[in-house]
mmCIF file of C-alpha atoms in Angstrom:
data_model
loop_
_atom_site.group_PDB
_atom_site.id
_atom_site.type_symbol
_atom_site.label_atom_id
_atom_site.label_comp_id
_atom_site.label_asym_id
_atom_site.label_seq_id
_atom_site.Cartn_x
_atom_site.Cartn_y
_atom_site.Cartn_z
ATOM 1 C CA UNK Y 1 10.465 -4.665 2.738
ATOM 2 C CA UNK Y 2 12.755 -2.623 5.015
ATOM 3 C CA UNK Y 3 14.166 -0.748 2.018
ATOM 4 C CA UNK Y 4 10.638 0.044 0.791
ATOM 5 C CA UNK Y 5 9.603 1.363 4.225
ATOM 6 C CA UNK Y 6 12.780 3.441 4.357
ATOM 7 C CA UNK Y 7 12.024 4.901 0.922
ATOM 8 C CA UNK Y 8 8.455 5.619 2.018
ATOM 9 C CA UNK Y 9 9.705 7.380 5.160
ATOM 10 C CA UNK Y 10 12.105 9.554 3.159
ATOM 11 C CA UNK Y 11 9.416 10.481 0.636
ATOM 12 C CA UNK Y 12 6.920 11.339 3.387
ATOM 13 C CA UNK Y 13 9.469 13.587 5.107
ATOM 14 C CA UNK Y 14 10.063 15.391 1.809
ATOM 15 C CA UNK Y 15 6.309 15.708 1.295
ATOM 16 C CA UNK Y 16 5.978 17.135 4.827
ATOM 17 C CA UNK Y 17 8.673 19.709 4.031
ATOM 18 C CA UNK Y 18 6.859 20.625 0.820
ATOM 19 C CA UNK Y 19 3.615 20.993 2.764
ATOM 20 C CA UNK Y 20 5.313 23.342 5.241
ATOM 21 C CA UNK Y 21 6.978 25.308 2.424
ATOM 22 C CA UNK Y 22 3.608 25.812 0.750
ATOM 23 C CA UNK Y 23 2.190 27.318 3.978
ATOM 24 C CA UNK Y 24 0.249 24.169 4.834
ATOM 25 C CA UNK Y 25 1.561 24.247 8.400
ATOM 26 C CA UNK Y 26 2.594 27.899 8.723
ATOM 27 C CA UNK Y 27 -0.515 28.516 10.857
ATOM 28 C CA UNK Y 28 -0.977 25.258 12.821
ATOM 29 C CA UNK Y 29 -4.194 26.361 14.528
ATOM 30 C CA UNK Y 30 -5.962 27.177 11.259
ATOM 31 C CA UNK Y 31 -4.478 24.147 9.527
ATOM 32 C CA UNK Y 32 -5.676 21.640 12.123
ATOM 33 C CA UNK Y 33 -9.048 23.374 12.460
ATOM 34 C CA UNK Y 34 -9.542 22.929 8.720
ATOM 35 C CA UNK Y 35 -8.413 19.311 8.993
ATOM 36 C CA UNK Y 36 -10.891 18.775 11.846
ATOM 37 C CA UNK Y 37 -13.726 20.112 9.676
ATOM 38 C CA UNK Y 38 -12.605 17.864 6.815
ATOM 39 C CA UNK Y 39 -12.129 14.805 9.067
ATOM 40 C CA UNK Y 40 -15.719 13.461 8.853
ATOM 41 C CA UNK Y 41 -15.488 13.656 5.054
ATOM 42 C CA UNK Y 42 -12.158 11.827 5.115
ATOM 43 C CA UNK Y 43 -13.484 9.076 7.401
ATOM 44 C CA UNK Y 44 -16.663 8.669 5.344
ATOM 45 C CA UNK Y 45 -14.821 8.845 2.026
ATOM 46 C CA UNK Y 46 -12.123 6.300 2.872
ATOM 47 C CA UNK Y 47 -14.604 3.933 4.543
ATOM 48 C CA UNK Y 48 -17.030 3.944 1.619
ATOM 49 C CA UNK Y 49 -14.183 3.703 -0.886
ATOM 50 C CA UNK Y 50 -12.660 0.580 0.653
ATOM 51 C CA UNK Y 51 -16.092 -0.879 1.397
ATOM 52 C CA UNK Y 52 -16.932 -0.497 -2.308
ATOM 53 C CA UNK Y 53 -13.938 -2.609 -3.318
ATOM 54 C CA UNK Y 54 -14.689 -5.225 -0.667
ATOM 55 C CA UNK Y 55 -18.434 -5.394 -1.377
ATOM 56 C CA UNK Y 56 -18.067 -5.834 -5.144
ATOM 57 C CA UNK Y 57 -15.305 -8.432 -4.828
ATOM 58 C CA UNK Y 58 -17.416 -10.302 -2.279
ATOM 59 C CA UNK Y 59 -20.449 -10.232 -4.595
ATOM 60 C CA UNK Y 60 -18.288 -11.561 -7.435
ATOM 61 C CA UNK Y 61 -17.450 -14.670 -5.411
ATOM 62 C CA UNK Y 62 -14.220 -13.728 -3.666
ATOM 63 C CA UNK Y 63 -14.405 -14.616 0.067
ATOM 64 C CA UNK Y 64 -11.159 -12.796 0.940
ATOM 65 C CA UNK Y 65 -12.607 -9.374 1.892
ATOM 66 C CA UNK Y 66 -15.360 -10.904 4.047
ATOM 67 C CA UNK Y 67 -12.885 -13.252 5.750
ATOM 68 C CA UNK Y 68 -10.716 -10.239 6.610
ATOM 69 C CA UNK Y 69 -13.694 -8.263 7.896
ATOM 70 C CA UNK Y 70 -13.591 -5.628 5.155
ATOM 71 C CA UNK Y 71 -17.210 -5.851 3.900
ATOM 72 C CA UNK Y 72 -18.249 -3.178 6.383
ATOM 73 C CA UNK Y 73 -18.625 0.593 6.682
ATOM 74 C CA UNK Y 74 -16.935 0.526 10.100
ATOM 75 C CA UNK Y 75 -14.004 2.982 9.699
ATOM 76 C CA UNK Y 76 -11.845 0.951 12.097
ATOM 77 C CA UNK Y 77 -11.749 -1.902 9.555
ATOM 78 C CA UNK Y 78 -10.174 0.415 6.981
ATOM 79 C CA UNK Y 79 -8.058 2.647 9.239
ATOM 80 C CA UNK Y 80 -4.287 2.778 8.652
ATOM 81 C CA UNK Y 81 -2.501 4.766 11.425
ATOM 82 C CA UNK Y 82 0.499 5.644 9.234
ATOM 83 C CA UNK Y 83 -1.742 6.648 6.349
ATOM 84 C CA UNK Y 84 -3.845 8.804 8.680
ATOM 85 C CA UNK Y 85 -0.822 10.603 10.167
ATOM 86 C CA UNK Y 86 0.573 11.133 6.676
ATOM 87 C CA UNK Y 87 -2.738 12.662 5.665
ATOM 88 C CA UNK Y 88 -2.796 14.997 8.677
ATOM 89 C CA UNK Y 89 0.759 16.267 8.305
ATOM 90 C CA UNK Y 90 1.736 15.652 4.674
ATOM 91 C CA UNK Y 91 -1.543 16.299 2.882
ATOM 92 C CA UNK Y 92 -1.575 12.780 1.440
ATOM 93 C CA UNK Y 93 -2.723 9.555 3.090
ATOM 94 C CA UNK Y 94 -4.404 6.207 2.624
ATOM 95 C CA UNK Y 95 -6.561 3.530 4.211
ATOM 96 C CA UNK Y 96 -5.797 -0.194 4.392
ATOM 97 C CA UNK Y 97 -6.040 -1.553 0.828
ATOM 98 C CA UNK Y 98 -8.620 -4.286 0.331
ATOM 99 C CA UNK Y 99 -7.046 -7.619 -0.552
ATOM 100 C CA UNK Y 100 -8.806 -9.558 -3.315
ATOM 101 C CA UNK Y 101 -8.168 -12.888 -5.004
ATOM 102 C CA UNK Y 102 -9.049 -12.816 -8.704
ATOM 103 C CA UNK Y 103 -8.894 -16.631 -8.918
ATOM 104 C CA UNK Y 104 -12.454 -16.665 -7.596
ATOM 105 C CA UNK Y 105 -13.759 -14.462 -10.408
ATOM 106 C CA UNK Y 106 -15.652 -16.092 -13.276
ATOM 107 C CA UNK Y 107 -14.559 -13.342 -15.676
ATOM 108 C CA UNK Y 108 -11.232 -12.100 -14.246
ATOM 109 C CA UNK Y 109 -10.610 -9.041 -16.446
ATOM 110 C CA UNK Y 110 -14.205 -7.810 -16.278
ATOM 111 C CA UNK Y 111 -14.519 -8.489 -12.567
ATOM 112 C CA UNK Y 112 -11.196 -6.864 -11.669
ATOM 113 C CA UNK Y 113 -12.311 -3.827 -13.658
ATOM 114 C CA UNK Y 114 -15.552 -3.694 -11.662
ATOM 115 C CA UNK Y 115 -13.664 -4.009 -8.373
ATOM 116 C CA UNK Y 116 -11.272 -1.210 -9.394
ATOM 117 C CA UNK Y 117 -14.195 1.024 -10.364
ATOM 118 C CA UNK Y 118 -16.159 0.284 -7.190
ATOM 119 C CA UNK Y 119 -14.192 2.571 -4.890
ATOM 120 C CA UNK Y 120 -14.391 5.681 -7.057
ATOM 121 C CA UNK Y 121 -18.055 5.012 -7.858
ATOM 122 C CA UNK Y 122 -18.799 4.876 -4.121
ATOM 123 C CA UNK Y 123 -17.059 8.227 -3.644
ATOM 124 C CA UNK Y 124 -19.145 9.708 -6.465
ATOM 125 C CA UNK Y 125 -22.359 8.369 -4.904
ATOM 126 C CA UNK Y 126 -21.413 9.804 -1.492
ATOM 127 C CA UNK Y 127 -20.592 13.174 -3.079
ATOM 128 C CA UNK Y 128 -23.964 13.263 -4.864
ATOM 129 C CA UNK Y 129 -25.965 12.190 -1.787
ATOM 130 C CA UNK Y 130 -24.305 14.802 0.427
ATOM 131 C CA UNK Y 131 -24.777 17.421 -2.289
ATOM 132 C CA UNK Y 132 -28.522 16.893 -1.918
ATOM 133 C CA UNK Y 133 -28.189 17.148 1.880
ATOM 134 C CA UNK Y 134 -26.213 20.395 1.506
ATOM 135 C CA UNK Y 135 -28.876 21.679 -0.894
ATOM 136 C CA UNK Y 136 -31.639 20.840 1.588
ATOM 137 C CA UNK Y 137 -29.834 22.706 4.378
ATOM 138 C CA UNK Y 138 -29.025 25.640 2.082
ATOM 139 C CA UNK Y 139 -32.655 26.252 1.094
ATOM 140 C CA UNK Y 140 -34.211 25.578 4.504
ATOM 141 C CA UNK Y 141 -31.859 27.329 6.947
ATOM 142 C CA UNK Y 142 -31.693 31.138 7.030
ATOM 143 C CA UNK Y 143 -28.489 32.480 5.483
ATOM 144 C CA UNK Y 144 -27.368 34.314 8.631
ATOM 145 C CA UNK Y 145 -27.406 31.044 10.579
ATOM 146 C CA UNK Y 146 -24.997 29.495 8.058
ATOM 147 C CA UNK Y 147 -22.328 32.165 8.504
ATOM 148 C CA UNK Y 148 -18.859 31.316 9.823
ATOM 149 C CA UNK Y 149 -18.646 31.056 13.590
ATOM 150 C CA UNK Y 150 -22.161 29.711 14.099
ATOM 151 C CA UNK Y 151 -22.932 26.107 14.981
ATOM 152 C CA UNK Y 152 -25.054 25.627 11.856
ATOM 153 C CA UNK Y 153 -22.359 27.289 9.785
ATOM 154 C CA UNK Y 154 -19.776 24.824 11.078
ATOM 155 C CA UNK Y 155 -22.079 21.849 10.446
ATOM 156 C CA UNK Y 156 -22.797 23.199 6.960
ATOM 157 C CA UNK Y 157 -19.068 23.453 6.245
ATOM 158 C CA UNK Y 158 -18.581 19.876 7.455
ATOM 159 C CA UNK Y 159 -21.307 18.656 5.078
ATOM 160 C CA UNK Y 160 -19.750 20.639 2.245
ATOM 161 C CA UNK Y 161 -16.346 19.130 3.025
ATOM 162 C CA UNK Y 162 -17.839 15.633 2.763
ATOM 163 C CA UNK Y 163 -18.773 16.513 -0.829
ATOM 164 C CA UNK Y 164 -15.386 18.058 -1.639
ATOM 165 C CA UNK Y 165 -13.310 15.304 -0.006
ATOM 166 C CA UNK Y 166 -15.194 12.563 -1.851
ATOM 167 C CA UNK Y 167 -14.759 14.363 -5.166
ATOM 168 C CA UNK Y 168 -11.027 14.644 -4.432
ATOM 169 C CA UNK Y 169 -10.801 10.946 -3.498
ATOM 170 C CA UNK Y 170 -12.658 9.952 -6.661
ATOM 171 C CA UNK Y 171 -10.519 12.038 -9.001
ATOM 172 C CA UNK Y 172 -7.241 11.257 -7.223
ATOM 173 C CA UNK Y 173 -7.848 7.510 -7.351
ATOM 174 C CA UNK Y 174 -8.532 7.706 -11.092
ATOM 175 C CA UNK Y 175 -4.935 8.798 -11.759
ATOM 176 C CA UNK Y 176 -3.434 5.869 -13.744
ATOM 177 C CA UNK Y 177 -0.433 5.256 -11.482
ATOM 178 C CA UNK Y 178 -0.135 2.200 -9.208
ATOM 179 C CA UNK Y 179 -1.349 1.550 -6.584
ATOM 180 C CA UNK Y 180 -4.303 3.802 -7.466
ATOM 181 C CA UNK Y 181 -7.533 2.473 -8.958
ATOM 182 C CA UNK Y 182 -6.919 4.304 -12.215
ATOM 183 C CA UNK Y 183 -4.019 1.988 -12.940
ATOM 184 C CA UNK Y 184 -6.184 -1.053 -12.219
ATOM 185 C CA UNK Y 185 -8.830 0.308 -14.591
ATOM 186 C CA UNK Y 186 -6.479 0.883 -17.530
ATOM 187 C CA UNK Y 187 -4.756 -2.436 -16.779
ATOM 188 C CA UNK Y 188 -7.978 -4.347 -17.428
ATOM 189 C CA UNK Y 189 -9.150 -2.176 -20.332
ATOM 190 C CA UNK Y 190 -5.851 -2.430 -22.217
ATOM 191 C CA UNK Y 191 -4.733 -5.797 -20.766
ATOM 192 C CA UNK Y 192 -1.464 -4.280 -19.540
ATOM 193 C CA UNK Y 193 -0.379 -7.472 -17.788
ATOM 194 C CA UNK Y 194 0.658 -8.700 -21.222
ATOM 195 C CA UNK Y 195 3.057 -5.756 -21.577
ATOM 196 C CA UNK Y 196 6.719 -6.112 -20.616
ATOM 197 C CA UNK Y 197 6.747 -2.896 -18.554
ATOM 198 C CA UNK Y 198 3.743 -3.779 -16.397
ATOM 199 C CA UNK Y 199 5.421 -5.411 -13.384
ATOM 200 C CA UNK Y 200 8.281 -2.892 -13.296
ATOM 201 C CA UNK Y 201 5.788 -0.025 -13.267
ATOM 202 C CA UNK Y 202 3.623 -1.820 -10.692
ATOM 203 C CA UNK Y 203 6.569 -2.417 -8.330
ATOM 204 C CA UNK Y 204 7.799 1.177 -8.528
ATOM 205 C CA UNK Y 205 4.367 2.785 -8.701
ATOM 206 C CA UNK Y 206 4.215 4.124 -5.136
ATOM 207 C CA UNK Y 207 7.586 5.960 -5.251
ATOM 208 C CA UNK Y 208 6.615 7.336 -8.675
ATOM 209 C CA UNK Y 209 3.322 8.580 -7.240
ATOM 210 C CA UNK Y 210 5.075 10.206 -4.277
ATOM 211 C CA UNK Y 211 7.537 11.973 -6.585
ATOM 212 C CA UNK Y 212 4.656 13.235 -8.741
ATOM 213 C CA UNK Y 213 3.042 14.579 -5.558
ATOM 214 C CA UNK Y 214 6.247 16.258 -4.408
ATOM 215 C CA UNK Y 215 6.953 18.047 -7.712
ATOM 216 C CA UNK Y 216 3.327 19.169 -8.028
ATOM 217 C CA UNK Y 217 2.310 17.170 -11.087
ATOM 218 C CA UNK Y 218 -0.619 15.571 -9.245
ATOM 219 C CA UNK Y 219 -1.975 18.981 -8.222
ATOM 220 C CA UNK Y 220 -1.893 20.159 -11.830
ATOM 221 C CA UNK Y 221 -3.944 17.117 -12.830
ATOM 222 C CA UNK Y 222 -6.156 17.036 -9.765
ATOM 223 C CA UNK Y 223 -7.226 20.655 -9.337
ATOM 224 C CA UNK Y 224 -8.902 21.259 -12.730
ATOM 225 C CA UNK Y 225 -10.748 17.927 -12.599
ATOM 226 C CA UNK Y 226 -11.882 18.370 -8.983
ATOM 227 C CA UNK Y 227 -13.013 21.930 -9.714
ATOM 228 C CA UNK Y 228 -14.906 20.717 -12.788
ATOM 229 C CA UNK Y 229 -16.784 17.945 -10.961
ATOM 230 C CA UNK Y 230 -17.512 20.185 -7.971
ATOM 231 C CA UNK Y 231 -18.766 22.945 -10.289
ATOM 232 C CA UNK Y 232 -21.236 20.493 -11.852
ATOM 233 C CA UNK Y 233 -22.530 19.435 -8.427
ATOM 234 C CA UNK Y 234 -22.723 23.087 -7.383
ATOM 235 C CA UNK Y 235 -24.644 24.077 -10.507
ATOM 236 C CA UNK Y 236 -27.099 21.204 -10.762
ATOM 237 C CA UNK Y 237 -27.647 20.102 -7.138
ATOM 238 C CA UNK Y 238 -26.286 22.330 -4.382
ATOM 239 C CA UNK Y 239 -27.498 25.749 -5.575
#
C-alpha cells in the first residue's frame, strides 16, 4: 500500500510538472478563475457519476453502497480530498469509488456491466439536461447580457461548463484502462476475467493510466471524442 501511494505521488508530481510545462499554471489567476467556473460542473459531474454506480448496484440487490451512504447526490459522500487537489493542480482527479459486491447480483456479468455503464450514462444525461438549460438561456436572454464580464455571462459560462465537464467525464471514463468504467464494460462484454492477463492489467491499471496521461496519449483519444459529442449537442440542442 505504501509503495502504491509513493508511486501515485511520484506520478502526480510528474503530471503537475507537465501541466505547468503546457502553460496550465503559467497564469495562475486565469487558471484558477477557469477552474472556479468549471467547479460546479465538476461537483455535479462527479456526484452524479458516483451516484449512478451506487443507485444501480443498490437496485440490483447490493446493499453495500446504501450501507456506506453512497446512494445520494450529496457531493460530500463522493468527495476525495486528494483527488480534488490533483484535479485542481494536475488537471486530473477523481472522487471516492463506489464499492459494490457482485455476490448479491442475480446475473453477475450483466449486472456488473449495468453498474459500469451507470456512471457514464448519468454524465450523458446531465450533459443533455444542461444543454437544454443552456439553450433556454441562449434564446431568452439578450446577447449583450451574455458577454464576458457580465453576471449573466458568467452564469452562462458556468452552465456551459457543466455540459462540457460531463461530456469529458463520460468520454474519459469510457477509456478501457482500469480503474475506469471502460475497462469494466469490456471486461463483462468479453469476459476478460477468464484471460490470464486480466489481474496483472487490473493491478497495474492506475500507473498505466497515469503514464498515458503524462505522455499525452489520453488527450489524443479524448479530444476528438469530446469535440464530437459536444458538437452534436451544440448542433441539435444548444443552438
